[in-house]
């Protein structure tokens, strides 16, 4: 390898503001003179939300129940039971609103379009980047696959200190792709022209730099050149998947049909719910998750939120659901409810939850949610996600996974907003991963303990409220 050391945040820069971050390369290692210094990684914080929740009694079953899909990542997660958001209750509302907004803020909503305060990711963002993020980064990426609307807190889960939404919600894979790669236009370029350029390929705009870094005069070794080629091929694949292009390179991936899922107002027709298959739902989500993970791997984004199904989601799911080579359940919500419209949606299984019954349908839905959350997390724990300290992005980041309620029946506020499922990653060794812990604490205290561990001085919640540290979660 040539005696070269390059910046760990190496970018290929193209026309029109396109910047493509590269994976960790061996030339990004610190030089021998600085080898004794501790290798640092950037602070990252992301909120992952899934709708409807996991009833507290089911959480007690651990990985033998609906949490099974998280088991392969169990050593990477601290699963917390007994987290209480009761203080976030708004009289006359329910967890679809106040519980969902309390996720990652521990505050009740402030009307229909605002949270009561900042979310965890944005507090960490401001503390670790007081002068702003490096040039070329997406400040906050908010994305997700969801269909239920009304109050913003149902589906957006990243908020500024004043409770306003931290970034525009990207709900289509191609919108995420454009947000990551095409947020800036060329001088005097119309939006239509930019869209046409993006449809050709963002990689065309960095062709010259790509040729240099993989050519004979490149300062990189053969292994790093190969990684760049592989990395850009992945971007090409995701680009084609996001746009469902009609043309493709010979030998490239088979392109899926253009998404037929409803978005916008059409996805929430009077709150009556929509019909959707397991394949339709998971295919769109996984492309969204792939693109979001890619943005993190390329260091295009370090903060934000990702949503898999909104709070109080109303869908009528249909199709066989498999996990680990076995058939878990055959979804057919409307037929199993023997009802149509909103009464035939999966949402109703949560209202019908009964600790003394099998709750087969609810269990299957919750199991599916955990499978898809685990899919995203695993994308940050593979060979493309290794940081300079040798750990993966999943190991180094603060990723908080949560939901809207610990019950869902709306008939007992304390029960509904207590026992809300939470899981967090290690954040570079700050938290006790590898276990399921009964913390039995207020969400506000849990979140502020997390902020303390992240070397953040600011706190969530009322200024005069005394904080009770939950030290049991810290490593």
CSV table of C-alpha atoms in Angstrom, one decimal:
chain,number,residue,atom,x,y,z
A,1,UNK,CA,0.0,0.0,0.0
A,2,UNK,CA,1.2,3.5,-0.8
A,3,UNK,CA,2.3,5.6,2.2
A,4,UNK,CA,-0.8,7.8,2.0
A,5,UNK,CA,-3.3,9.0,4.6
A,6,UNK,CA,-6.5,10.5,3.5
A,7,UNK,CA,-9.3,12.2,5.4
A,8,UNK,CA,-11.8,9.7,6.9
A,9,UNK,CA,-14.7,11.7,5.4
A,10,UNK,CA,-13.5,11.4,1.8
A,11,UNK,CA,-16.1,12.5,-0.7
A,12,UNK,CA,-16.5,12.4,-4.5
A,13,UNK,CA,-17.8,15.7,-5.5
A,14,UNK,CA,-19.7,16.2,-8.8
A,15,UNK,CA,-21.6,18.9,-10.6
A,16,UNK,CA,-24.8,20.3,-9.1
A,17,UNK,CA,-23.8,19.9,-5.5
A,18,UNK,CA,-23.7,16.1,-5.7
A,19,UNK,CA,-21.5,14.5,-3.1
A,20,UNK,CA,-21.0,10.8,-2.5
A,21,UNK,CA,-19.3,9.7,0.6
A,22,UNK,CA,-17.1,6.6,0.6
A,23,UNK,CA,-16.8,3.7,2.9
A,24,UNK,CA,-14.0,3.4,5.4
A,25,UNK,CA,-10.7,2.6,3.5
A,26,UNK,CA,-7.4,1.4,4.8
A,27,UNK,CA,-5.8,4.7,3.8
A,28,UNK,CA,-8.1,6.5,6.3
A,29,UNK,CA,-6.3,4.8,9.2
A,30,UNK,CA,-4.3,7.2,11.4
A,31,UNK,CA,-0.6,7.4,10.6
A,32,UNK,CA,2.0,5.6,12.8
A,33,UNK,CA,2.8,8.9,14.5
A,34,UNK,CA,-0.7,9.1,15.8
A,35,UNK,CA,-1.4,5.4,16.2
A,36,UNK,CA,-1.4,5.7,20.0
A,37,UNK,CA,-4.2,8.3,19.9
A,38,UNK,CA,-7.8,7.1,20.4
A,39,UNK,CA,-9.6,6.8,17.1
A,40,UNK,CA,-12.8,8.8,17.3
A,41,UNK,CA,-16.0,8.3,15.4
A,42,UNK,CA,-18.7,11.0,14.7
A,43,UNK,CA,-21.6,11.3,17.1
A,44,UNK,CA,-24.8,9.8,15.5
A,45,UNK,CA,-28.3,9.6,16.8
A,46,UNK,CA,-31.3,8.1,15.1
A,47,UNK,CA,-34.9,7.4,16.3
A,48,UNK,CA,-36.6,4.3,14.9
A,49,UNK,CA,-40.4,4.2,15.4
A,50,UNK,CA,-42.9,1.5,14.8
A,51,UNK,CA,-46.7,2.0,15.2
A,52,UNK,CA,-49.2,0.5,17.6
A,53,UNK,CA,-46.8,-0.7,20.2
A,54,UNK,CA,-46.2,-4.0,22.0
A,55,UNK,CA,-48.4,-4.7,24.9
A,56,UNK,CA,-46.4,-4.9,28.1
A,57,UNK,CA,-47.4,-8.5,28.9
A,58,UNK,CA,-46.0,-9.7,25.6
A,59,UNK,CA,-42.7,-8.0,26.3
A,60,UNK,CA,-42.2,-10.2,29.3
A,61,UNK,CA,-41.8,-13.2,27.0
A,62,UNK,CA,-38.5,-11.9,25.7
A,63,UNK,CA,-37.1,-13.5,22.5
A,64,UNK,CA,-39.5,-16.4,22.9
A,65,UNK,CA,-42.3,-14.2,21.8
A,66,UNK,CA,-42.8,-11.3,19.4
A,67,UNK,CA,-39.3,-10.0,20.1
A,68,UNK,CA,-37.8,-13.1,18.4
A,69,UNK,CA,-36.5,-11.2,15.3
A,70,UNK,CA,-34.3,-9.1,17.5
A,71,UNK,CA,-32.5,-12.1,19.0
A,72,UNK,CA,-29.7,-12.2,16.3
A,73,UNK,CA,-28.9,-8.6,17.4
A,74,UNK,CA,-29.4,-9.2,21.1
A,75,UNK,CA,-25.8,-8.5,22.0
A,76,UNK,CA,-26.1,-5.1,20.2
A,77,UNK,CA,-29.2,-3.9,22.0
A,78,UNK,CA,-30.3,-2.9,25.5
A,79,UNK,CA,-34.1,-3.7,25.6
A,80,UNK,CA,-35.8,-1.7,28.3
A,81,UNK,CA,-39.2,-2.6,29.8
A,82,UNK,CA,-41.2,-0.5,32.2
A,83,UNK,CA,-40.6,2.9,30.5
A,84,UNK,CA,-43.3,5.3,31.6
A,85,UNK,CA,-44.7,8.2,29.5
A,86,UNK,CA,-47.7,8.9,31.7
A,87,UNK,CA,-46.7,12.5,32.3
A,88,UNK,CA,-47.1,13.1,28.5
A,89,UNK,CA,-50.9,12.3,28.7
A,90,UNK,CA,-53.2,14.8,27.2
A,91,UNK,CA,-56.7,14.6,28.5
A,92,UNK,CA,-59.2,13.5,25.9
A,93,UNK,CA,-56.6,12.2,23.5
A,94,UNK,CA,-54.9,8.8,23.4
A,95,UNK,CA,-51.5,7.1,22.8
A,96,UNK,CA,-51.9,7.4,19.0
A,97,UNK,CA,-51.2,11.1,19.6
A,98,UNK,CA,-49.6,11.8,22.9
A,99,UNK,CA,-47.8,8.5,23.2
A,100,UNK,CA,-46.4,8.7,19.7
A,101,UNK,CA,-45.2,12.3,20.2
A,102,UNK,CA,-43.7,11.4,23.6
A,103,UNK,CA,-41.5,8.8,21.8
A,104,UNK,CA,-38.0,10.3,21.8
A,105,UNK,CA,-39.2,13.6,23.4
A,106,UNK,CA,-40.9,12.4,26.6
A,107,UNK,CA,-43.2,15.4,26.2
A,108,UNK,CA,-46.9,15.7,25.4
A,109,UNK,CA,-47.7,17.2,21.9
A,110,UNK,CA,-48.2,20.9,21.5
A,111,UNK,CA,-51.2,21.0,19.2
A,112,UNK,CA,-51.5,18.9,16.0
A,113,UNK,CA,-48.3,19.9,14.2
A,114,UNK,CA,-45.7,20.3,17.0
A,115,UNK,CA,-44.1,18.2,19.8
A,116,UNK,CA,-43.7,19.6,23.3
A,117,UNK,CA,-39.9,19.9,22.8
A,118,UNK,CA,-36.8,18.5,21.2
A,119,UNK,CA,-36.2,14.8,20.3
A,120,UNK,CA,-33.1,13.0,21.5
A,121,UNK,CA,-31.4,13.1,18.1
A,122,UNK,CA,-31.7,16.8,17.8
A,123,UNK,CA,-30.3,17.5,21.3
A,124,UNK,CA,-27.3,15.3,20.5
A,125,UNK,CA,-26.9,17.0,17.1
A,126,UNK,CA,-26.7,20.5,18.5
A,127,UNK,CA,-24.4,19.5,21.4
A,128,UNK,CA,-21.8,17.7,19.2
A,129,UNK,CA,-22.0,20.1,16.3
A,130,UNK,CA,-22.5,23.6,17.8
A,131,UNK,CA,-21.1,25.2,14.6
A,132,UNK,CA,-23.0,23.0,12.2
A,133,UNK,CA,-22.3,19.8,10.4
A,134,UNK,CA,-19.5,19.4,7.8
A,135,UNK,CA,-20.4,20.8,4.3
A,136,UNK,CA,-22.3,18.5,2.0
A,137,UNK,CA,-24.2,16.7,4.7
A,138,UNK,CA,-28.0,16.4,5.1
A,139,UNK,CA,-28.6,18.0,8.5
A,140,UNK,CA,-31.4,15.7,9.4
A,141,UNK,CA,-33.0,12.9,7.5
A,142,UNK,CA,-36.6,12.1,8.4
A,143,UNK,CA,-38.2,9.2,6.4
A,144,UNK,CA,-40.5,6.3,6.7
A,145,UNK,CA,-43.2,4.0,5.3
A,146,UNK,CA,-46.5,5.0,6.7
A,147,UNK,CA,-50.2,5.6,5.6
A,148,UNK,CA,-52.0,7.1,8.6
A,149,UNK,CA,-51.9,10.9,8.9
A,150,UNK,CA,-53.8,13.6,10.9
A,151,UNK,CA,-51.5,14.8,13.6
A,152,UNK,CA,-47.9,15.1,12.6
A,153,UNK,CA,-46.6,13.2,15.7
A,154,UNK,CA,-48.1,10.0,14.2
A,155,UNK,CA,-45.4,9.7,11.7
A,156,UNK,CA,-42.6,12.3,12.2
A,157,UNK,CA,-40.2,11.6,15.1
A,158,UNK,CA,-37.5,14.2,14.9
A,159,UNK,CA,-38.2,17.6,16.5
A,160,UNK,CA,-36.3,20.9,17.1
A,161,UNK,CA,-36.1,22.4,20.6
A,162,UNK,CA,-39.2,24.5,19.9
A,163,UNK,CA,-41.2,21.4,18.9
A,164,UNK,CA,-41.2,22.0,15.2
A,165,UNK,CA,-40.5,19.2,12.8
A,166,UNK,CA,-36.7,18.9,12.3
A,167,UNK,CA,-36.9,18.1,8.5
A,168,UNK,CA,-39.3,17.5,5.7
A,169,UNK,CA,-40.7,13.9,5.8
A,170,UNK,CA,-39.5,11.8,2.9
A,171,UNK,CA,-42.1,9.0,2.4
A,172,UNK,CA,-41.1,7.6,-1.0
A,173,UNK,CA,-37.8,5.8,-1.7
A,174,UNK,CA,-37.1,8.1,-4.7
A,175,UNK,CA,-37.6,11.2,-2.5
A,176,UNK,CA,-35.0,9.8,0.0
A,177,UNK,CA,-32.6,9.2,-2.9
A,178,UNK,CA,-33.1,12.8,-4.1
A,179,UNK,CA,-32.7,14.2,-0.6
A,180,UNK,CA,-29.4,12.4,-0.1
A,181,UNK,CA,-27.9,12.9,-3.5
A,182,UNK,CA,-29.8,15.6,-5.3
A,183,UNK,CA,-30.7,18.3,-2.8
A,184,UNK,CA,-28.8,21.0,-4.6
A,185,UNK,CA,-29.3,22.1,-8.2
A,186,UNK,CA,-26.8,23.3,-10.8
A,187,UNK,CA,-26.7,27.0,-11.4
A,188,UNK,CA,-29.7,28.1,-13.5
A,189,UNK,CA,-31.0,24.6,-13.5
A,190,UNK,CA,-34.8,24.0,-13.3
A,191,UNK,CA,-36.3,21.4,-11.1
A,192,UNK,CA,-37.4,19.5,-14.1
A,193,UNK,CA,-33.9,19.5,-15.5
A,194,UNK,CA,-32.5,18.3,-12.2
A,195,UNK,CA,-35.0,15.5,-12.0
A,196,UNK,CA,-34.0,14.4,-15.6
A,197,UNK,CA,-30.4,14.5,-14.6
A,198,UNK,CA,-31.0,12.4,-11.5
A,199,UNK,CA,-33.0,9.9,-13.5
A,200,UNK,CA,-29.9,9.3,-15.8
A,201,UNK,CA,-27.7,8.7,-12.8
A,202,UNK,CA,-26.1,10.8,-10.0
A,203,UNK,CA,-23.0,8.7,-10.6
A,204,UNK,CA,-22.5,10.4,-14.0
A,205,UNK,CA,-21.8,13.6,-12.2
A,206,UNK,CA,-18.8,12.2,-10.3
A,207,UNK,CA,-17.4,10.2,-13.2
A,208,UNK,CA,-14.1,12.1,-13.4
A,209,UNK,CA,-13.3,11.7,-9.7
A,210,UNK,CA,-14.4,8.1,-9.8
A,211,UNK,CA,-12.0,7.4,-12.7
A,212,UNK,CA,-9.2,9.2,-10.9
A,213,UNK,CA,-9.5,7.3,-7.6
A,214,UNK,CA,-9.8,3.9,-9.4
A,215,UNK,CA,-7.1,4.6,-12.0
A,216,UNK,CA,-3.4,4.3,-12.3
A,217,UNK,CA,-2.6,7.6,-10.6
A,218,UNK,CA,-4.9,7.0,-7.6
A,219,UNK,CA,-3.3,7.4,-4.2
A,220,UNK,CA,-5.3,4.3,-3.1
A,221,UNK,CA,-4.3,0.7,-2.9
A,222,UNK,CA,-5.9,-2.1,-4.8
A,223,UNK,CA,-8.1,-3.2,-2.0
A,224,UNK,CA,-9.5,0.3,-1.5
A,225,UNK,CA,-10.0,0.8,-5.3
A,226,UNK,CA,-12.1,-2.4,-5.3
A,227,UNK,CA,-14.2,-1.2,-2.4
A,228,UNK,CA,-14.9,2.1,-4.2
A,229,UNK,CA,-16.0,0.2,-7.3
A,230,UNK,CA,-18.3,-2.1,-5.1
A,231,UNK,CA,-19.6,0.9,-3.2
A,232,UNK,CA,-20.6,2.9,-6.3
A,233,UNK,CA,-22.2,-0.2,-7.8
A,234,UNK,CA,-24.4,-0.4,-4.7
A,235,UNK,CA,-25.4,3.2,-5.2
A,236,UNK,CA,-26.3,2.4,-8.9
A,237,UNK,CA,-28.4,-0.5,-7.7
A,238,UNK,CA,-30.3,1.6,-5.1
A,239,UNK,CA,-30.7,4.4,-7.6
A,240,UNK,CA,-32.3,2.0,-10.1
A,241,UNK,CA,-34.5,0.5,-7.4
A,242,UNK,CA,-35.6,3.9,-6.3
A,243,UNK,CA,-36.5,5.2,-9.7
A,244,UNK,CA,-37.5,1.8,-11.2
A,245,UNK,CA,-35.7,2.9,-14.4
A,246,UNK,CA,-36.7,1.3,-17.7
A,247,UNK,CA,-33.1,1.0,-18.8
A,248,UNK,CA,-30.3,-0.6,-16.9
A,249,UNK,CA,-26.7,-1.8,-17.2
A,250,UNK,CA,-26.0,-5.3,-18.6
A,251,UNK,CA,-25.6,-7.6,-15.7
A,252,UNK,CA,-27.2,-5.2,-13.3
A,253,UNK,CA,-29.9,-6.1,-10.8
A,254,UNK,CA,-33.4,-6.9,-11.9
A,255,UNK,CA,-35.5,-3.8,-11.5
A,256,UNK,CA,-38.8,-4.0,-9.5
A,257,UNK,CA,-42.0,-2.6,-10.8
A,258,UNK,CA,-42.7,1.0,-10.0
A,259,UNK,CA,-44.3,1.3,-6.5
A,260,UNK,CA,-48.1,1.2,-6.6
A,261,UNK,CA,-48.5,2.1,-2.9
A,262,UNK,CA,-50.7,5.0,-2.0
A,263,UNK,CA,-49.0,8.1,-0.5
A,264,UNK,CA,-50.3,11.5,0.7
A,265,UNK,CA,-53.9,12.0,1.4
A,266,UNK,CA,-54.9,9.0,-0.7
A,267,UNK,CA,-53.2,6.7,1.8
A,268,UNK,CA,-55.6,7.8,4.6
A,269,UNK,CA,-59.0,7.9,3.0
A,270,UNK,CA,-61.2,9.3,5.8
A,271,UNK,CA,-59.3,7.1,8.3
A,272,UNK,CA,-60.9,4.0,6.9
A,273,UNK,CA,-57.6,2.3,6.1
A,274,UNK,CA,-56.1,0.7,3.0
A,275,UNK,CA,-55.6,-2.8,1.7
A,276,UNK,CA,-52.0,-3.9,1.3
A,277,UNK,CA,-50.1,-7.1,1.0
A,278,UNK,CA,-47.1,-8.2,3.1
A,279,UNK,CA,-44.9,-8.1,0.0
A,280,UNK,CA,-46.0,-4.6,-1.0
A,281,UNK,CA,-45.4,-3.3,2.5
A,282,UNK,CA,-42.1,-4.9,3.2
A,283,UNK,CA,-40.6,-4.3,-0.3
A,284,UNK,CA,-41.1,-0.6,-0.1
A,285,UNK,CA,-39.9,-0.5,3.6
A,286,UNK,CA,-36.8,-2.4,2.8
A,287,UNK,CA,-35.8,-0.1,-0.1
A,288,UNK,CA,-36.4,2.8,2.2
A,289,UNK,CA,-34.3,1.2,5.0
A,290,UNK,CA,-31.6,0.3,2.5
A,291,UNK,CA,-31.4,3.9,1.3
A,292,UNK,CA,-31.4,5.3,4.8
A,293,UNK,CA,-28.6,3.0,5.8
A,294,UNK,CA,-26.6,3.9,2.7
A,295,UNK,CA,-26.9,7.5,3.6
A,296,UNK,CA,-25.5,6.8,7.0
A,297,UNK,CA,-22.7,4.6,5.7
A,298,UNK,CA,-21.6,7.3,3.3
A,299,UNK,CA,-21.6,9.8,6.1
A,300,UNK,CA,-24.2,11.9,4.3
A,301,UNK,CA,-26.4,12.0,7.5
A,302,UNK,CA,-25.8,11.5,11.2
A,303,UNK,CA,-29.1,12.4,12.7
A,304,UNK,CA,-32.8,11.8,12.0
A,305,UNK,CA,-35.7,9.4,12.3
A,306,UNK,CA,-37.1,6.4,10.4
A,307,UNK,CA,-40.7,5.3,10.8
A,308,UNK,CA,-42.2,1.8,10.0
A,309,UNK,CA,-46.0,2.4,10.1
A,310,UNK,CA,-47.5,5.4,11.8
A,311,UNK,CA,-49.1,5.5,15.2
A,312,UNK,CA,-52.6,4.1,15.1
A,313,UNK,CA,-51.9,2.7,11.6
A,314,UNK,CA,-54.9,1.4,9.8
A,315,UNK,CA,-54.1,-1.1,7.2
A,316,UNK,CA,-55.8,-4.3,6.1
A,317,UNK,CA,-52.8,-6.6,5.7
A,318,UNK,CA,-53.0,-9.7,3.6
A,319,UNK,CA,-50.6,-12.5,2.7
A,320,UNK,CA,-48.3,-15.2,4.1
A,321,UNK,CA,-45.7,-14.1,6.6
A,322,UNK,CA,-42.6,-16.1,7.0
A,323,UNK,CA,-39.6,-15.8,9.3
A,324,UNK,CA,-36.4,-17.9,9.5
A,325,UNK,CA,-37.7,-20.3,6.9
A,326,UNK,CA,-41.0,-21.0,8.6
A,327,UNK,CA,-44.5,-19.7,8.0
A,328,UNK,CA,-45.6,-17.7,11.0
A,329,UNK,CA,-49.0,-16.5,10.0
A,330,UNK,CA,-51.4,-15.9,7.2
A,331,UNK,CA,-52.6,-12.3,7.3
A,332,UNK,CA,-56.1,-11.5,6.2
A,333,UNK,CA,-57.2,-8.7,8.6
A,334,UNK,CA,-60.6,-7.9,7.1
A,335,UNK,CA,-61.7,-11.6,6.8
A,336,UNK,CA,-60.4,-12.4,10.3
A,337,UNK,CA,-62.3,-9.4,11.8
A,338,UNK,CA,-65.3,-10.2,9.6
A,339,UNK,CA,-65.5,-6.5,9.0
A,340,UNK,CA,-64.7,-3.9,6.4
A,341,UNK,CA,-63.4,-0.3,6.5
A,342,UNK,CA,-61.7,0.8,9.7
A,343,UNK,CA,-63.1,-2.1,11.7
A,344,UNK,CA,-61.3,-4.6,9.5
A,345,UNK,CA,-57.9,-3.1,10.1
A,346,UNK,CA,-54.9,-4.5,12.1
A,347,UNK,CA,-55.4,-1.5,14.4
A,348,UNK,CA,-58.3,-3.2,16.0
A,349,UNK,CA,-56.3,-6.2,17.2
A,350,UNK,CA,-54.6,-3.8,19.7
A,351,UNK,CA,-58.0,-2.6,21.0
A,352,UNK,CA,-59.1,-6.2,21.4
A,353,UNK,CA,-55.9,-7.3,23.3
A,354,UNK,CA,-56.7,-9.6,26.2
A,355,UNK,CA,-53.9,-11.0,28.4
A,356,UNK,CA,-56.0,-14.2,28.9
A,357,UNK,CA,-56.3,-15.0,25.2
A,358,UNK,CA,-53.8,-16.1,22.5
A,359,UNK,CA,-53.9,-12.7,20.6
A,360,UNK,CA,-52.6,-14.5,17.5
A,361,UNK,CA,-53.2,-11.7,15.0
A,362,UNK,CA,-51.7,-9.0,17.2
A,363,UNK,CA,-48.7,-11.3,17.9
A,364,UNK,CA,-48.1,-11.8,14.2
A,365,UNK,CA,-48.3,-8.1,13.4
A,366,UNK,CA,-45.9,-7.2,16.2
A,367,UNK,CA,-43.5,-10.0,15.2
A,368,UNK,CA,-43.5,-8.6,11.6
A,369,UNK,CA,-42.7,-5.1,13.0
A,370,UNK,CA,-39.7,-6.5,14.9
A,371,UNK,CA,-38.5,-8.3,11.8
A,372,UNK,CA,-38.5,-5.1,9.7
A,373,UNK,CA,-36.9,-3.1,12.5
A,374,UNK,CA,-34.2,-5.7,12.7
A,375,UNK,CA,-33.7,-5.6,9.0
A,376,UNK,CA,-32.8,-1.9,9.2
A,377,UNK,CA,-30.5,-2.4,12.2
A,378,UNK,CA,-28.7,-5.2,10.5
A,379,UNK,CA,-27.9,-3.0,7.5
A,380,UNK,CA,-25.7,-0.9,9.9
A,381,UNK,CA,-23.9,-4.0,11.2
A,382,UNK,CA,-22.4,-5.4,8.0
A,383,UNK,CA,-19.1,-5.2,6.1
A,384,UNK,CA,-20.2,-1.8,4.6
A,385,UNK,CA,-20.7,-0.3,8.0
A,386,UNK,CA,-17.3,-0.6,9.7
A,387,UNK,CA,-16.0,2.6,11.3
A,388,UNK,CA,-12.4,3.7,11.8
A,389,UNK,CA,-12.4,2.2,15.3
A,390,UNK,CA,-13.1,-1.2,13.9
A,391,UNK,CA,-16.7,-1.3,15.3
A,392,UNK,CA,-19.8,-1.1,13.1
A,393,UNK,CA,-22.0,1.9,12.8
A,394,UNK,CA,-24.6,0.0,14.8
A,395,UNK,CA,-22.2,-0.4,17.7
A,396,UNK,CA,-21.0,3.3,17.6
A,397,UNK,CA,-24.4,5.1,17.1
A,398,UNK,CA,-27.1,6.0,19.5
A,399,UNK,CA,-30.2,4.4,17.9
A,400,UNK,CA,-33.3,4.5,20.0
A,401,UNK,CA,-36.2,2.2,19.0
A,402,UNK,CA,-39.7,2.9,20.4
A,403,UNK,CA,-43.4,3.1,19.8
A,404,UNK,CA,-46.6,4.7,21.0
A,405,UNK,CA,-48.0,2.6,23.8
A,406,UNK,CA,-47.6,-0.3,26.2
A,407,UNK,CA,-51.2,-1.5,25.8
A,408,UNK,CA,-53.3,0.2,23.1
A,409,UNK,CA,-56.8,-0.3,24.4
A,410,UNK,CA,-57.4,3.3,25.4
A,411,UNK,CA,-59.3,2.3,28.5
A,412,UNK,CA,-56.6,3.0,31.1
A,413,UNK,CA,-54.2,5.9,30.6
A,414,UNK,CA,-51.6,4.7,33.1
A,415,UNK,CA,-51.5,1.2,31.6
A,416,UNK,CA,-51.5,2.6,28.1
A,417,UNK,CA,-48.6,4.9,28.6
A,418,UNK,CA,-46.6,2.7,30.9
A,419,UNK,CA,-44.4,-0.2,29.8
A,420,UNK,CA,-43.7,1.4,26.5
A,421,UNK,CA,-41.2,-0.7,24.5
A,422,UNK,CA,-37.7,0.8,24.2
A,423,UNK,CA,-34.4,-0.5,22.9
A,424,UNK,CA,-31.1,1.3,22.4
A,425,UNK,CA,-27.8,0.5,20.9
A,426,UNK,CA,-24.4,0.8,22.7
A,427,UNK,CA,-23.4,4.3,21.4
A,428,UNK,CA,-19.7,3.2,21.4
A,429,UNK,CA,-19.8,1.4,24.7
A,430,UNK,CA,-21.9,3.9,26.7
A,431,UNK,CA,-24.8,1.5,27.4
A,432,UNK,CA,-25.3,-2.0,28.8
A,433,UNK,CA,-26.3,-3.9,25.6
A,434,UNK,CA,-26.8,-7.6,25.5
A,435,UNK,CA,-29.7,-7.8,28.0
A,436,UNK,CA,-33.4,-7.2,28.6
A,437,UNK,CA,-33.8,-4.9,31.6
A,438,UNK,CA,-36.8,-3.8,33.7
A,439,UNK,CA,-35.9,-0.2,34.2
A,440,UNK,CA,-39.3,0.9,35.7
A,441,UNK,CA,-38.6,4.6,35.2
A,442,UNK,CA,-40.0,7.6,33.6
A,443,UNK,CA,-39.1,8.1,30.0
A,444,UNK,CA,-37.9,11.6,30.7
A,445,UNK,CA,-35.4,10.3,33.2
A,446,UNK,CA,-34.3,7.5,30.8
A,447,UNK,CA,-33.8,9.9,28.0
A,448,UNK,CA,-31.9,12.5,30.1
A,449,UNK,CA,-29.7,9.7,31.4
A,450,UNK,CA,-29.0,8.8,27.8
A,451,UNK,CA,-28.1,12.4,27.0
A,452,UNK,CA,-25.7,12.5,30.0
A,453,UNK,CA,-23.9,9.4,28.7
A,454,UNK,CA,-23.6,11.1,25.3
A,455,UNK,CA,-21.8,14.1,27.0
A,456,UNK,CA,-24.7,16.4,26.4
A,457,UNK,CA,-25.4,19.1,29.0
A,458,UNK,CA,-28.9,20.1,27.8
A,459,UNK,CA,-31.9,18.3,29.2
A,460,UNK,CA,-35.4,17.4,28.0
A,461,UNK,CA,-38.5,18.4,30.0
A,462,UNK,CA,-39.3,21.2,32.4
A,463,UNK,CA,-36.3,23.2,33.6
A,464,UNK,CA,-37.3,23.0,37.3
A,465,UNK,CA,-38.0,19.3,37.3
A,466,UNK,CA,-35.5,17.3,39.3
A,467,UNK,CA,-33.9,14.5,37.2
A,468,UNK,CA,-33.6,11.0,38.6
A,469,UNK,CA,-30.7,9.3,36.8
A,470,UNK,CA,-31.3,5.7,35.6
A,471,UNK,CA,-27.7,4.6,36.0
A,472,UNK,CA,-28.5,1.0,35.6
A,473,UNK,CA,-28.6,1.5,31.8
A,474,UNK,CA,-25.1,2.9,31.6
A,475,UNK,CA,-22.1,0.7,31.0
